[in-house]
PDB file of C-alpha atoms and ligand atoms in Angstrom:
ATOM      1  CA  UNK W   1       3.624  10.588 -14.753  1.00 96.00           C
ATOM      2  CA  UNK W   2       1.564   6.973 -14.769  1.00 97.00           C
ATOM      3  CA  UNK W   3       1.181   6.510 -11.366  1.00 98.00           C
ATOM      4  CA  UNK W   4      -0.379   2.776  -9.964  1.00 97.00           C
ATOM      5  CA  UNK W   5      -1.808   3.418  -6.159  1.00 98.00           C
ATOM      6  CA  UNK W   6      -2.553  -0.515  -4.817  1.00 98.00           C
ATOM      7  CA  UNK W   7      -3.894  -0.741  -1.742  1.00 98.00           C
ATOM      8  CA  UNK W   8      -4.967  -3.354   1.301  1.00 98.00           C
ATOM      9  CA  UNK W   9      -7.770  -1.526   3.211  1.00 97.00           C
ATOM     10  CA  UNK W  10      -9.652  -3.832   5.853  1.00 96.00           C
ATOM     11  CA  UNK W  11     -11.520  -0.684   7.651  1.00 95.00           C
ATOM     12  CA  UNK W  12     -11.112   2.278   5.495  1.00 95.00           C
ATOM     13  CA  UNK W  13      -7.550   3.855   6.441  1.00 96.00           C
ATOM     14  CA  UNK W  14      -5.733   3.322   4.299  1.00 97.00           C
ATOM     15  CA  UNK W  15      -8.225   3.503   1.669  1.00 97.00           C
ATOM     16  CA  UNK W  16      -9.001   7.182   2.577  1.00 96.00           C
ATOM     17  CA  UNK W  17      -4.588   7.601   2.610  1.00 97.00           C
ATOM     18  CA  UNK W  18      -4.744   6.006  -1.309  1.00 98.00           C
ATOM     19  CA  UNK W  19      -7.603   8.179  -2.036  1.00 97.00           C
ATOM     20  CA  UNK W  20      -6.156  11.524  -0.351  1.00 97.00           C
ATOM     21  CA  UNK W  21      -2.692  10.819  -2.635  1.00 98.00           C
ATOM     22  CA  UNK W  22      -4.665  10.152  -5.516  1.00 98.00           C
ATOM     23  CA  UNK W  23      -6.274  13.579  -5.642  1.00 97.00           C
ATOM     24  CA  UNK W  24      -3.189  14.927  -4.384  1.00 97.00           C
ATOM     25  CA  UNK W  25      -1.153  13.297  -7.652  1.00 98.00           C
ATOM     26  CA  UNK W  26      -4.148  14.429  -9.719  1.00 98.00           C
ATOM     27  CA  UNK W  27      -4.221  17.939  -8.733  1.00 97.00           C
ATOM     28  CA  UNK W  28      -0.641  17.794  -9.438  1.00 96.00           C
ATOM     29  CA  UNK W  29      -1.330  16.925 -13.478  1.00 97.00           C
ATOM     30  CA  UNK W  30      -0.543  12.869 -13.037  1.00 98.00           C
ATOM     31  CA  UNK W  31      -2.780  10.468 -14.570  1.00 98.00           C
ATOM     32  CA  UNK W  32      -3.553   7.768 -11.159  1.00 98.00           C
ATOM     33  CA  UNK W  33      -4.671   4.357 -11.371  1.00 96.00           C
ATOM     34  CA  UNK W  34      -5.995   2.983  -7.846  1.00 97.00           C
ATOM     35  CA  UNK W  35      -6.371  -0.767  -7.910  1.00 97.00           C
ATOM     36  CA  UNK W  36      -7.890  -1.854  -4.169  1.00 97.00           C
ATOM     37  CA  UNK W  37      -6.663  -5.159  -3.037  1.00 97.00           C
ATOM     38  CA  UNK W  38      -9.158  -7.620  -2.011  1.00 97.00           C
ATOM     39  CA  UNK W  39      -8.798 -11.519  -1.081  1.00 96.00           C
ATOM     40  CA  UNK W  40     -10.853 -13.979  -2.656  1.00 96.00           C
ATOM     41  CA  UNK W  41     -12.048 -15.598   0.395  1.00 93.00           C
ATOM     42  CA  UNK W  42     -13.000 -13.283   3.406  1.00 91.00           C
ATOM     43  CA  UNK W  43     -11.547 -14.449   6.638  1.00 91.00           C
ATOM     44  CA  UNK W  44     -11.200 -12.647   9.964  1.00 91.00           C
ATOM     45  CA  UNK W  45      -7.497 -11.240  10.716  1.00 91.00           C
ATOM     46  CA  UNK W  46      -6.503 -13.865  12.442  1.00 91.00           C
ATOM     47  CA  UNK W  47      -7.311 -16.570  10.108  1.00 91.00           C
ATOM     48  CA  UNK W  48      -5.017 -15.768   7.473  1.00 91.00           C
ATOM     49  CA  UNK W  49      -1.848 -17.079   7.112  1.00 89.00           C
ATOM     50  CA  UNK W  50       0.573 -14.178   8.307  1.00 89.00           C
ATOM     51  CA  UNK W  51       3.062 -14.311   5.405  1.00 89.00           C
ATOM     52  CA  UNK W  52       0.212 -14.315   2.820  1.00 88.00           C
ATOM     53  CA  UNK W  53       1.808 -17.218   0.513  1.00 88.00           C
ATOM     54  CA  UNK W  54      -0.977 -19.148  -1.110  1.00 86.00           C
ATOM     55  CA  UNK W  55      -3.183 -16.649  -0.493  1.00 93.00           C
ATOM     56  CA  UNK W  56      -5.416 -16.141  -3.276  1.00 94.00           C
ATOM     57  CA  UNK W  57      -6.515 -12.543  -4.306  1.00 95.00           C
ATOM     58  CA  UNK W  58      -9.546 -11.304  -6.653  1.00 95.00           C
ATOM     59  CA  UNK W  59      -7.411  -9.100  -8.100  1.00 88.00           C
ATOM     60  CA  UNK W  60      -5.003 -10.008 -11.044  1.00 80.00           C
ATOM     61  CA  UNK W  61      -1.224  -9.886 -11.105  1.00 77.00           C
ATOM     62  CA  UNK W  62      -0.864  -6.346 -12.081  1.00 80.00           C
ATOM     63  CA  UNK W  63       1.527  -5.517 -15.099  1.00 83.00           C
ATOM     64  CA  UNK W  64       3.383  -2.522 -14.188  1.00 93.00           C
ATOM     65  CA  UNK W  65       5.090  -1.719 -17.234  1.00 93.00           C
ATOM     66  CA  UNK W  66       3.251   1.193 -18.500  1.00 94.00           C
ATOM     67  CA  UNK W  67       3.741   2.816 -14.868  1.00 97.00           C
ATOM     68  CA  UNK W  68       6.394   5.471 -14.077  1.00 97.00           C
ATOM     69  CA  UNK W  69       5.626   5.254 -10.189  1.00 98.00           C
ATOM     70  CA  UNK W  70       3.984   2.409  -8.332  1.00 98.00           C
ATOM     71  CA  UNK W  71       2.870   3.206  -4.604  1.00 98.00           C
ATOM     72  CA  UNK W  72       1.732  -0.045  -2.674  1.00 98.00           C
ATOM     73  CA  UNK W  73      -0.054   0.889   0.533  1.00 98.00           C
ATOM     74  CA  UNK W  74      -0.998  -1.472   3.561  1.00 98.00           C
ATOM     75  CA  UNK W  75      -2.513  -1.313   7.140  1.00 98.00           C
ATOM     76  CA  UNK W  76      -0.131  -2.955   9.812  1.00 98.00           C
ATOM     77  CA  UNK W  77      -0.832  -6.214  11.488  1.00 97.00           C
ATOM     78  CA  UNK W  78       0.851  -7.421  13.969  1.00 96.00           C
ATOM     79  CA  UNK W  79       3.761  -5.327  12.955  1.00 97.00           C
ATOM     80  CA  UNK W  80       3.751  -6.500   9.543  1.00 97.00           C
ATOM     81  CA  UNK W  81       2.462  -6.142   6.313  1.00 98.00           C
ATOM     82  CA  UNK W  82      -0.984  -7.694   5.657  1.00 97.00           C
ATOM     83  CA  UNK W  83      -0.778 -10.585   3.938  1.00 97.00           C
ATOM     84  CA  UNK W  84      -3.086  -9.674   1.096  1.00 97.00           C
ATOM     85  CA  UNK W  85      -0.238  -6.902   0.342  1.00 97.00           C
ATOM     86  CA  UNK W  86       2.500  -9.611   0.642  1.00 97.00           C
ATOM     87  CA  UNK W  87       0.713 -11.855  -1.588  1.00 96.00           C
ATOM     88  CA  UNK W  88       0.000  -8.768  -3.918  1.00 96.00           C
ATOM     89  CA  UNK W  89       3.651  -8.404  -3.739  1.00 96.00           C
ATOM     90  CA  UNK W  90       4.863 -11.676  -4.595  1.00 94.00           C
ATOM     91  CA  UNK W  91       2.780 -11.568  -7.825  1.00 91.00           C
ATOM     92  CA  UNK W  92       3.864  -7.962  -9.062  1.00 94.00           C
ATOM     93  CA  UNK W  93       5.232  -8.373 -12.367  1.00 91.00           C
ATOM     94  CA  UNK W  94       7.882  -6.776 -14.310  1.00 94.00           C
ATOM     95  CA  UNK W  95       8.965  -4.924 -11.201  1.00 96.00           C
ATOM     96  CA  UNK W  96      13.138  -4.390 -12.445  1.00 96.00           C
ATOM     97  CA  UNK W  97      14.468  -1.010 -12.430  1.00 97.00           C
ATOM     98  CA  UNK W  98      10.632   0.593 -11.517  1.00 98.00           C
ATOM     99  CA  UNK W  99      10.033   3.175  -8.398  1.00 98.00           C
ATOM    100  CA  UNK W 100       8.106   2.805  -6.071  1.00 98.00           C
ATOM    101  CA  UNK W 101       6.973   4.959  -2.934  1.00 98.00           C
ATOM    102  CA  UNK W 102       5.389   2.766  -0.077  1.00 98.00           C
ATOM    103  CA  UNK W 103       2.792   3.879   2.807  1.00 98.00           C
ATOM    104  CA  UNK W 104       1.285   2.265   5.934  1.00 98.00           C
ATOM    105  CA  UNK W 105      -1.187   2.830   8.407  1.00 98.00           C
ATOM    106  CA  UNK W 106      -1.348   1.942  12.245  1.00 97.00           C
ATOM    107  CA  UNK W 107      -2.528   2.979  15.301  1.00 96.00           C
ATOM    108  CA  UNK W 108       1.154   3.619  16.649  1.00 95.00           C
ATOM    109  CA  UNK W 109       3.220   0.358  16.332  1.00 97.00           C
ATOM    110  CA  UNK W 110       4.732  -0.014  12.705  1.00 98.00           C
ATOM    111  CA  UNK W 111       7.066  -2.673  13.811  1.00 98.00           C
ATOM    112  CA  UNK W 112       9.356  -3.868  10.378  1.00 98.00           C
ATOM    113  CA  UNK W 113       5.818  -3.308   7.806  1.00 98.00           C
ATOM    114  CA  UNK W 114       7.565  -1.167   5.142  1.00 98.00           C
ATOM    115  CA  UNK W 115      11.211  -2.913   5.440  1.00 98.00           C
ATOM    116  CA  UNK W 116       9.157  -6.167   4.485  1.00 98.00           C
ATOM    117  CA  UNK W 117       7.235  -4.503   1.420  1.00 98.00           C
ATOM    118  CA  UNK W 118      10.612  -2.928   0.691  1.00 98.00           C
ATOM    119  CA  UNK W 119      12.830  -6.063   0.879  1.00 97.00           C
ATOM    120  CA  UNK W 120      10.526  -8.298  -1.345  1.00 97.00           C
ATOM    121  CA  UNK W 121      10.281  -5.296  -4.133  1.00 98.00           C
ATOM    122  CA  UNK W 122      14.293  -5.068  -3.854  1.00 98.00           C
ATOM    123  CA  UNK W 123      14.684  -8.401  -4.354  1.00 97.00           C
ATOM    124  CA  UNK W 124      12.701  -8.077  -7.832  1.00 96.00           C
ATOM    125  CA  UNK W 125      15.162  -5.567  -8.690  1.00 98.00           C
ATOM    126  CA  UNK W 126      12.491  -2.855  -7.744  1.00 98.00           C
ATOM    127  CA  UNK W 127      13.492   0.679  -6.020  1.00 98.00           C
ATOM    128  CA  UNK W 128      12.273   2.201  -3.161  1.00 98.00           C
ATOM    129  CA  UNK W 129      12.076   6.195  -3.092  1.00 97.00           C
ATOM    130  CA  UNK W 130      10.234   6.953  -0.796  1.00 98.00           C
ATOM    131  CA  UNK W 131       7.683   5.638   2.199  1.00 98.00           C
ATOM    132  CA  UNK W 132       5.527   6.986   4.945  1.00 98.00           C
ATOM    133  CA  UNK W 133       3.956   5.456   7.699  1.00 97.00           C
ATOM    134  CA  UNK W 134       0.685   7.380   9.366  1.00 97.00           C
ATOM    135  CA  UNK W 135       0.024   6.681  13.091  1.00 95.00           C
ATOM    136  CA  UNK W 136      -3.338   7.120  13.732  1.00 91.00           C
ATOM    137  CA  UNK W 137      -4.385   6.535  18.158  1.00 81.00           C
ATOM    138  CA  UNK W 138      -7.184   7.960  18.076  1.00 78.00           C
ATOM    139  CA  UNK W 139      -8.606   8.938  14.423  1.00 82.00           C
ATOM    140  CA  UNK W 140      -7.529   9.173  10.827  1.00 86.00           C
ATOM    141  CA  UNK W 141      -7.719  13.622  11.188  1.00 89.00           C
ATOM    142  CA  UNK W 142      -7.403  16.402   8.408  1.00 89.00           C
ATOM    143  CA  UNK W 143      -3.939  16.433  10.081  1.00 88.00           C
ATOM    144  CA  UNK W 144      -2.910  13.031   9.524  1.00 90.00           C
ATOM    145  CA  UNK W 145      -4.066  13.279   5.845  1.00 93.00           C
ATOM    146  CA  UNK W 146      -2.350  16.386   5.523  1.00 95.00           C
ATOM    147  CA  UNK W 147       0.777  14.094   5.268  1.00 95.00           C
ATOM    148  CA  UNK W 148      -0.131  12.352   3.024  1.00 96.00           C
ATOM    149  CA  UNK W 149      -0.768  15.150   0.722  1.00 96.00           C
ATOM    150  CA  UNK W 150       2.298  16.070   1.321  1.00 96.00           C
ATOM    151  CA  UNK W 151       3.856  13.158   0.421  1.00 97.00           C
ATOM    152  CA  UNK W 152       2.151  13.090  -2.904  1.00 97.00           C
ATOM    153  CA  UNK W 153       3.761  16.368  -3.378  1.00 96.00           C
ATOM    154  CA  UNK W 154       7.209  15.853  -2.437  1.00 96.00           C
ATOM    155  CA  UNK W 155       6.982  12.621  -5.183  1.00 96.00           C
ATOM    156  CA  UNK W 156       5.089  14.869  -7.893  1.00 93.00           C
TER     157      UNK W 156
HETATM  158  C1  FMN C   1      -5.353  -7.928  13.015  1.00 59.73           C
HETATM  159  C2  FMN C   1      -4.852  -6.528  13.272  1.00 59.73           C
HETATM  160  C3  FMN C   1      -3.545  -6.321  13.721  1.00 59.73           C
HETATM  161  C4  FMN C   1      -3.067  -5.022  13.960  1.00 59.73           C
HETATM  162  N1  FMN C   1      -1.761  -4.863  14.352  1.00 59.73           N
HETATM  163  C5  FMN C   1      -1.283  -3.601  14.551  1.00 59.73           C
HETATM  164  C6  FMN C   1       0.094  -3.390  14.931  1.00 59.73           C
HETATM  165  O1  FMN C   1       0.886  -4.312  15.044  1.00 59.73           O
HETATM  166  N2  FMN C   1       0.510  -2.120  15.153  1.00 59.73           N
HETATM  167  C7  FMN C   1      -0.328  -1.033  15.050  1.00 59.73           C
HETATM  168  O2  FMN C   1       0.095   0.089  15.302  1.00 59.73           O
HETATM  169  N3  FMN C   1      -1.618  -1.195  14.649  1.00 59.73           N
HETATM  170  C8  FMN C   1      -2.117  -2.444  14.390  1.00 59.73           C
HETATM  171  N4  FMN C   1      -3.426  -2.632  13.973  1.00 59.73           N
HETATM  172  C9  FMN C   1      -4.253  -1.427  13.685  1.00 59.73           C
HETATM  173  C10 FMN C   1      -4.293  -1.123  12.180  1.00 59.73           C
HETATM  174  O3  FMN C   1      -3.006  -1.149  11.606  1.00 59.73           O
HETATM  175  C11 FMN C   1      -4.859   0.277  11.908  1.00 59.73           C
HETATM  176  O4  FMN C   1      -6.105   0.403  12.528  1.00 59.73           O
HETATM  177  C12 FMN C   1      -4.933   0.536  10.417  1.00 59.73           C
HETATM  178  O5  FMN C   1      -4.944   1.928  10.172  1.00 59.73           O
HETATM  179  C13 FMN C   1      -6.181  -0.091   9.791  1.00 59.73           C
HETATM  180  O6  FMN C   1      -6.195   0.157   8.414  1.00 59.73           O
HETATM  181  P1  FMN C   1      -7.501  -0.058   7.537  1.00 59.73           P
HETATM  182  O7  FMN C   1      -8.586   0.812   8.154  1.00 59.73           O
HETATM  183  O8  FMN C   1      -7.116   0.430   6.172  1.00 59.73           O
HETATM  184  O9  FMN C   1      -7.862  -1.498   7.571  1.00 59.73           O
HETATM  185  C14 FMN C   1      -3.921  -3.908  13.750  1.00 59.73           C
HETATM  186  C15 FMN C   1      -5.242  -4.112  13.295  1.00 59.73           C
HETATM  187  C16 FMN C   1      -5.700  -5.408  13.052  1.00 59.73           C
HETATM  188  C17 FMN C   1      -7.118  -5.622  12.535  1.00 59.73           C
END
């Protein structure tokens, strides 16, 4: 498979989750594109708007034609999506009839994060298959991660 990993990653959680299922996907014979997502103006947390509209990112409105799997990752904040992943989102083109697998990181309060990511994608005509949610209290371990790999496996 083509598989697109895009990911929000403000202190490196869930960039080590996108990396760990990238090498998981790889190992597995995929071919894995990782796009990171970054705003175009750095703010702190707080600053942005919390639904992420008008938020302007660096990176382009991905075309996800040419991929067979799409997994959109996010940290939580404030129970939600970040917005940079809503905004991300919002742009997605061509997102009818494609899969996609969603993850999240937190340190134990999800709150509705991937129902969000979900209902936006579903109202593109997008389908989920699959999501996971890490809780990390007190550290991102090899445990922790190990779900992840097994995530990657279960969608190989
Ligand atoms: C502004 C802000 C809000 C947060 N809100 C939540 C929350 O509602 N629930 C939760 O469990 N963790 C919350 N967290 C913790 C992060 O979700 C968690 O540390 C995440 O793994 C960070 O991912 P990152 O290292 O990829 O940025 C919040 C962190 C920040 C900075």
């Amino acid at each position: 498979m083509k598989i697109l990993i895009a990911y929000y990653s403000k202190t490196g959680s869930t960039e080590k989750v996108a990396e760990t299922l990238k090498q998981e996907f790889e190992k597995n014979g995929h071919a894995v594109e990782l796009i990171k997502i970054v705003p175009v103006h750095k703010l702190k947390a707080s600053q942005y708007k919390k639904n992420g509209k008008e938020l302007a990112l660096k990176t382009p409105a991905t075309n996800i034609k040419k991929f067979d799997l799409i997994l959109i990752g996010t940290p939580v904040w404030n129970f939600c999506p970040t917005p940079m992943v809503l905004s991300y989102l919002r742009n997605l083109l061509n997102v009818k009839d494609k899969n996609f697998a969603l993850f999240a990181t937190c340190t134990a309060l999800p709150g509705t994060t991937i129902q969000r990511m979900g209902s936006i994608l579903s109202t593109k005509g997008g389908k989920i298959t699959a999501s996971i949610t890490i809780r990390s209290i007190f550290s991102l371990n090899k445990k922790k991660l190990k779900a992840a790999k097994t995530f990657a496996e279960q969608l190989s």
